[in-house]
């Protein structure tokens, strides 16, 4: 399923400041398209950006990834994990760096880091170890529309301050009413422009949809899996943050998640507990 963008929305989105991909991503993308990519070129491109390389090493050695042995260099990371696992983390880190710095967004990014860590842990607990890196990127990327909207609409800061109290689905409704688009739509467009896989773009776009989605034929299984990982990560993260407004959205997704993941209630509850424990 493709993104549905109205004509009015296209006009609004055309004026938004969507950050371009930094040079390091362009270099890596070019190299990976070659018949025989040179991992040294890729590693050097990442290492050339001190901020990105430092953050990548911090993430791959974090509790979220539970590495047995510390990875000490970008070259080692690329050689050990492979570019298909490192590249999503590079994209996630680059996204934050491409957004304007703001004290108002400090709390937002702390929450985003927790969401990303929970998403990686969820992928592992569900038995999708190879999806951990993409899950981490999804956790960090899925709310990328927030800083973009704040940059374009200064008064958006007040609305964001109420997000956890009202619930993020309700925030999206308010955004559509006041700005003609939502943070989910903007994040999906940023994901498209940054060449994220289609399954990631779809999971981002439908992040607040629940009713019937997991049992419909609207999305493929891979997109639904990423959406399921995101739903679980969100409820764990927001419970950990003491945010009760996400409970309604969780309950709306609950039965569909159980059926899609072929889990019993207790198995899903055990997954939630394990993901929460992994953040300690």
Short mmCIF file of C-alpha atoms in Angstrom, two decimals:
data_model
loop_
_atom_site.label_atom_id
_atom_site.label_comp_id
_atom_site.label_asym_id
_atom_site.label_seq_id
_atom_site.Cartn_x
_atom_site.Cartn_y
_atom_site.Cartn_z
CA UNK A 1 0.00 0.00 0.00
CA UNK A 2 1.29 3.45 -0.91
CA UNK A 3 1.08 6.59 1.17
CA UNK A 4 -2.11 8.58 0.70
CA UNK A 5 -1.27 12.27 0.53
CA UNK A 6 -4.02 14.78 -0.25
CA UNK A 7 -3.50 17.77 -2.56
CA UNK A 8 -3.84 20.14 0.41
CA UNK A 9 -1.31 18.08 2.33
CA UNK A 10 1.16 18.17 -0.57
CA UNK A 11 0.99 21.96 -0.56
CA UNK A 12 1.65 22.07 3.19
CA UNK A 13 4.43 19.51 3.05
CA UNK A 14 6.16 21.38 0.25
CA UNK A 15 6.84 24.22 2.68
CA UNK A 16 8.15 22.00 5.48
CA UNK A 17 11.86 21.89 6.20
CA UNK A 18 12.61 18.22 5.61
CA UNK A 19 16.32 17.61 6.25
CA UNK A 20 18.32 16.23 3.32
CA UNK A 21 20.40 13.10 3.74
CA UNK A 22 23.92 13.95 4.94
CA UNK A 23 26.89 13.18 2.71
CA UNK A 24 27.90 10.07 4.67
CA UNK A 25 24.58 8.43 3.77
CA UNK A 26 24.88 9.40 0.12
CA UNK A 27 28.39 7.91 -0.03
CA UNK A 28 27.30 4.64 1.60
CA UNK A 29 24.22 4.35 -0.61
CA UNK A 30 26.33 4.84 -3.74
CA UNK A 31 28.82 2.22 -2.61
CA UNK A 32 26.20 -0.38 -1.66
CA UNK A 33 24.69 -0.15 -5.15
CA UNK A 34 27.93 -1.45 -6.69
CA UNK A 35 28.27 -5.11 -7.67
CA UNK A 36 31.09 -5.50 -5.14
CA UNK A 37 30.83 -2.81 -2.44
CA UNK A 38 34.09 -1.88 -0.75
CA UNK A 39 33.58 -2.18 3.01
CA UNK A 40 36.66 -0.04 3.62
CA UNK A 41 35.11 2.86 1.71
CA UNK A 42 31.91 2.44 3.71
CA UNK A 43 33.72 2.27 7.04
CA UNK A 44 35.83 5.32 6.20
CA UNK A 45 32.73 7.28 5.18
CA UNK A 46 31.10 6.59 8.54
CA UNK A 47 34.31 7.25 10.47
CA UNK A 48 34.78 10.58 8.67
CA UNK A 49 31.82 12.01 10.60
CA UNK A 50 32.96 12.10 14.22
CA UNK A 51 29.47 12.66 15.62
CA UNK A 52 27.87 9.84 13.66
CA UNK A 53 30.70 7.34 14.18
CA UNK A 54 30.84 7.97 17.93
CA UNK A 55 27.10 7.58 18.31
CA UNK A 56 27.06 4.38 16.21
CA UNK A 57 29.73 2.78 18.40
CA UNK A 58 27.83 3.80 21.52
CA UNK A 59 24.65 2.18 20.19
CA UNK A 60 26.16 -1.10 18.96
CA UNK A 61 27.82 -1.55 22.35
CA UNK A 62 24.71 -0.58 24.33
CA UNK A 63 22.58 -2.91 26.43
CA UNK A 64 19.96 -2.88 23.67
CA UNK A 65 22.24 -4.98 21.47
CA UNK A 66 23.85 -7.16 24.13
CA UNK A 67 27.16 -7.66 22.33
CA UNK A 68 29.41 -10.25 23.97
CA UNK A 69 32.56 -8.41 22.90
CA UNK A 70 33.01 -4.65 22.69
CA UNK A 71 33.26 -3.21 19.19
CA UNK A 72 36.02 -0.61 19.25
CA UNK A 73 36.02 0.87 15.76
CA UNK A 74 33.68 1.55 12.86
CA UNK A 75 35.74 -0.73 10.63
CA UNK A 76 35.32 -3.55 13.16
CA UNK A 77 31.59 -2.84 13.34
CA UNK A 78 31.19 -3.05 9.56
CA UNK A 79 33.34 -6.19 9.29
CA UNK A 80 31.73 -7.94 12.26
CA UNK A 81 28.09 -7.01 11.80
CA UNK A 82 27.94 -6.34 8.08
CA UNK A 83 26.79 -3.15 6.38
CA UNK A 84 23.17 -4.35 6.24
CA UNK A 85 23.10 -4.24 10.05
CA UNK A 86 25.22 -1.13 10.55
CA UNK A 87 23.56 1.06 7.91
CA UNK A 88 20.16 1.32 9.68
CA UNK A 89 21.90 2.50 12.83
CA UNK A 90 23.90 5.05 10.84
CA UNK A 91 20.64 6.38 9.35
CA UNK A 92 19.02 6.61 12.75
CA UNK A 93 21.95 8.52 14.22
CA UNK A 94 22.23 10.79 11.16
CA UNK A 95 18.56 11.72 11.44
CA UNK A 96 18.99 13.22 14.89
CA UNK A 97 22.08 15.08 13.76
CA UNK A 98 20.24 16.52 10.76
CA UNK A 99 17.47 17.99 12.90
CA UNK A 100 17.86 21.46 14.47
CA UNK A 101 19.07 21.44 18.06
CA UNK A 102 16.60 22.67 20.62
CA UNK A 103 16.28 22.49 24.38
CA UNK A 104 12.59 21.83 23.90
CA UNK A 105 13.45 18.68 21.95
CA UNK A 106 15.90 17.29 24.53
CA UNK A 107 13.13 15.36 26.31
CA UNK A 108 11.73 14.26 22.97
CA UNK A 109 15.06 12.72 21.92
CA UNK A 110 15.48 11.00 25.29
CA UNK A 111 12.09 9.37 24.77
CA UNK A 112 13.02 8.52 21.18
CA UNK A 113 16.19 6.78 22.37
CA UNK A 114 14.13 4.72 24.82
CA UNK A 115 11.62 3.83 22.09
CA UNK A 116 14.46 2.74 19.81
CA UNK A 117 16.02 0.59 22.51
CA UNK A 118 12.65 -1.01 23.28
CA UNK A 119 12.07 -1.71 19.58
CA UNK A 120 15.43 -3.50 19.27
CA UNK A 121 14.70 -5.55 22.39
CA UNK A 122 11.21 -6.39 21.08
CA UNK A 123 12.59 -7.73 17.81
CA UNK A 124 14.95 -9.97 19.76
CA UNK A 125 12.27 -11.21 22.17
CA UNK A 126 9.97 -12.08 19.28
CA UNK A 127 12.73 -14.14 17.68
CA UNK A 128 13.67 -11.72 14.89
CA UNK A 129 17.31 -11.12 15.82
CA UNK A 130 18.22 -10.00 12.29
CA UNK A 131 15.59 -7.23 12.49
CA UNK A 132 17.02 -5.60 15.63
CA UNK A 133 18.95 -2.93 13.77
CA UNK A 134 16.01 -1.97 11.55
CA UNK A 135 13.77 -2.02 14.61
CA UNK A 136 16.10 0.38 16.39
CA UNK A 137 16.01 2.70 13.39
CA UNK A 138 12.22 2.49 13.29
CA UNK A 139 11.95 3.35 16.98
CA UNK A 140 14.08 6.46 16.52
CA UNK A 141 12.71 7.44 13.10
CA UNK A 142 8.95 7.00 13.48
CA UNK A 143 8.41 10.36 15.20
CA UNK A 144 10.79 12.30 12.97
CA UNK A 145 7.88 14.46 11.87
CA UNK A 146 7.79 16.14 15.28
CA UNK A 147 11.00 18.23 14.99
CA UNK A 148 10.15 18.99 11.35
CA UNK A 149 6.73 20.36 12.35
CA UNK A 150 8.25 22.32 15.23
CA UNK A 151 10.75 23.92 12.89
CA UNK A 152 8.00 25.02 10.51
CA UNK A 153 5.35 25.96 13.08
CA UNK A 154 6.81 27.70 16.17
CA UNK A 155 3.52 27.39 18.06
CA UNK A 156 3.74 23.60 17.67
CA UNK A 157 5.88 23.55 20.82
CA UNK A 158 2.77 24.07 22.96
CA UNK A 159 0.97 21.20 21.26
CA UNK A 160 3.95 18.88 21.71
CA UNK A 161 4.02 19.67 25.42
CA UNK A 162 0.58 18.05 25.70
CA UNK A 163 1.41 14.96 23.61
CA UNK A 164 1.98 12.49 26.42
CA UNK A 165 -1.02 13.76 28.33
CA UNK A 166 -3.49 13.56 25.44
CA UNK A 167 -1.95 10.54 23.67
CA UNK A 168 -0.06 10.54 20.38
CA UNK A 169 -3.00 9.39 18.26
CA UNK A 170 -5.00 12.31 19.62
CA UNK A 171 -2.03 14.58 18.91
CA UNK A 172 -2.13 13.42 15.28
CA UNK A 173 -5.82 14.35 15.11
CA UNK A 174 -5.03 17.81 16.49
CA UNK A 175 -2.17 18.21 14.01
CA UNK A 176 -4.40 17.36 11.08
CA UNK A 177 -7.01 19.83 12.30
CA UNK A 178 -4.54 22.67 12.89
CA UNK A 179 -1.84 22.04 10.26
CA UNK A 180 -3.47 19.82 7.66
CA UNK A 181 -1.00 16.96 8.18
CA UNK A 182 0.42 14.79 10.97
CA UNK A 183 3.78 13.91 12.45
CA UNK A 184 3.28 10.33 11.18
CA UNK A 185 2.80 11.48 7.58
CA UNK A 186 5.77 13.84 7.74
CA UNK A 187 7.96 11.13 9.29
CA UNK A 188 6.94 8.69 6.54
CA UNK A 189 7.89 11.23 3.87
CA UNK A 190 11.25 11.85 5.54
CA UNK A 191 11.76 8.07 5.62
CA UNK A 192 10.98 7.91 1.90
CA UNK A 193 13.40 10.71 1.09
CA UNK A 194 16.08 9.03 3.16
CA UNK A 195 15.55 5.79 1.21
CA UNK A 196 14.32 3.66 4.10
CA UNK A 197 12.81 0.31 3.05
CA UNK A 198 9.14 0.38 2.07
CA UNK A 199 8.18 -1.75 5.07
CA UNK A 200 9.63 0.88 7.37
CA UNK A 201 7.87 3.74 5.58
CA UNK A 202 4.55 1.91 5.87
CA UNK A 203 5.03 1.10 9.55
CA UNK A 204 5.80 4.76 10.23
CA UNK A 205 2.82 5.99 8.23
CA UNK A 206 0.37 3.63 9.96
CA UNK A 207 1.90 3.91 13.44
CA UNK A 208 -1.33 5.17 15.01
CA UNK A 209 -3.69 2.91 13.06
CA UNK A 210 -4.88 -0.24 14.76
CA UNK A 211 -8.50 -1.16 14.16
CA UNK A 212 -8.53 -4.13 11.81
CA UNK A 213 -5.13 -3.39 10.27
CA UNK A 214 -3.44 -6.60 11.45
CA UNK A 215 -6.23 -8.76 10.04
CA UNK A 216 -6.66 -6.87 6.77
CA UNK A 217 -4.80 -7.30 3.51
CA UNK A 218 -3.78 -3.64 3.37
CA UNK A 219 -0.16 -4.23 4.40
CA UNK A 220 2.25 -7.08 3.75
CA UNK A 221 3.46 -9.32 6.55
CA UNK A 222 6.87 -7.64 6.75
CA UNK A 223 5.31 -4.21 7.21
CA UNK A 224 2.90 -5.58 9.80
CA UNK A 225 5.78 -7.20 11.68
CA UNK A 226 7.60 -3.88 11.93
CA UNK A 227 4.35 -2.22 13.01
CA UNK A 228 3.81 -4.92 15.65
CA UNK A 229 7.35 -4.41 16.97
CA UNK A 230 6.72 -0.68 17.13
CA UNK A 231 3.38 -1.08 18.95
CA UNK A 232 4.98 -3.28 21.62
CA UNK A 233 7.99 -0.99 21.97
CA UNK A 234 5.76 2.04 22.41
CA UNK A 235 3.62 0.59 25.20
CA UNK A 236 6.68 -0.66 27.09
CA UNK A 237 8.46 2.69 26.74
CA UNK A 238 5.48 4.81 27.71
CA UNK A 239 4.62 2.63 30.68
CA UNK A 240 8.22 3.02 31.80
CA UNK A 241 7.83 6.78 31.43
CA UNK A 242 4.59 6.70 33.43
CA UNK A 243 2.47 7.82 30.46
CA UNK A 244 -1.00 6.30 30.71
CA UNK A 245 -2.48 7.98 27.64
CA UNK A 246 -1.11 5.25 25.34
CA UNK A 247 -3.12 2.49 27.04
CA UNK A 248 -6.20 3.08 24.89
CA UNK A 249 -4.21 2.76 21.67
CA UNK A 250 -2.57 -0.39 23.04
CA UNK A 251 -5.91 -2.01 23.85
CA UNK A 252 -7.18 -1.22 20.35
CA UNK A 253 -4.19 -3.08 18.89
CA UNK A 254 -4.07 -5.91 21.42
CA UNK A 255 -6.29 -8.59 19.87
CA UNK A 256 -4.96 -7.96 16.38
CA UNK A 257 -1.38 -8.23 17.66
CA UNK A 258 -2.08 -11.52 19.41
CA UNK A 259 -3.58 -13.03 16.29
CA UNK A 260 -0.90 -11.70 13.94
CA UNK A 261 2.00 -12.82 16.14
CA UNK A 262 0.22 -16.10 16.99
CA UNK A 263 0.76 -15.55 20.70
CA UNK A 264 -1.27 -16.29 23.80
CA UNK A 265 -2.01 -13.49 26.26
CA UNK A 266 0.64 -14.68 28.72
CA UNK A 267 3.27 -14.98 26.00
CA UNK A 268 2.69 -11.37 24.97
CA UNK A 269 2.77 -10.23 28.60
CA UNK A 270 6.06 -12.12 29.06
CA UNK A 271 7.44 -10.32 26.01
CA UNK A 272 6.45 -6.96 27.46
CA UNK A 273 8.15 -7.81 30.75
CA UNK A 274 11.33 -9.00 29.05
CA UNK A 275 11.56 -5.86 26.91
CA UNK A 276 11.00 -3.68 29.99
CA UNK A 277 13.65 -5.59 31.97
CA UNK A 278 16.12 -5.08 29.12
CA UNK A 279 15.92 -1.30 29.69
CA UNK A 280 17.01 -1.49 33.32
#
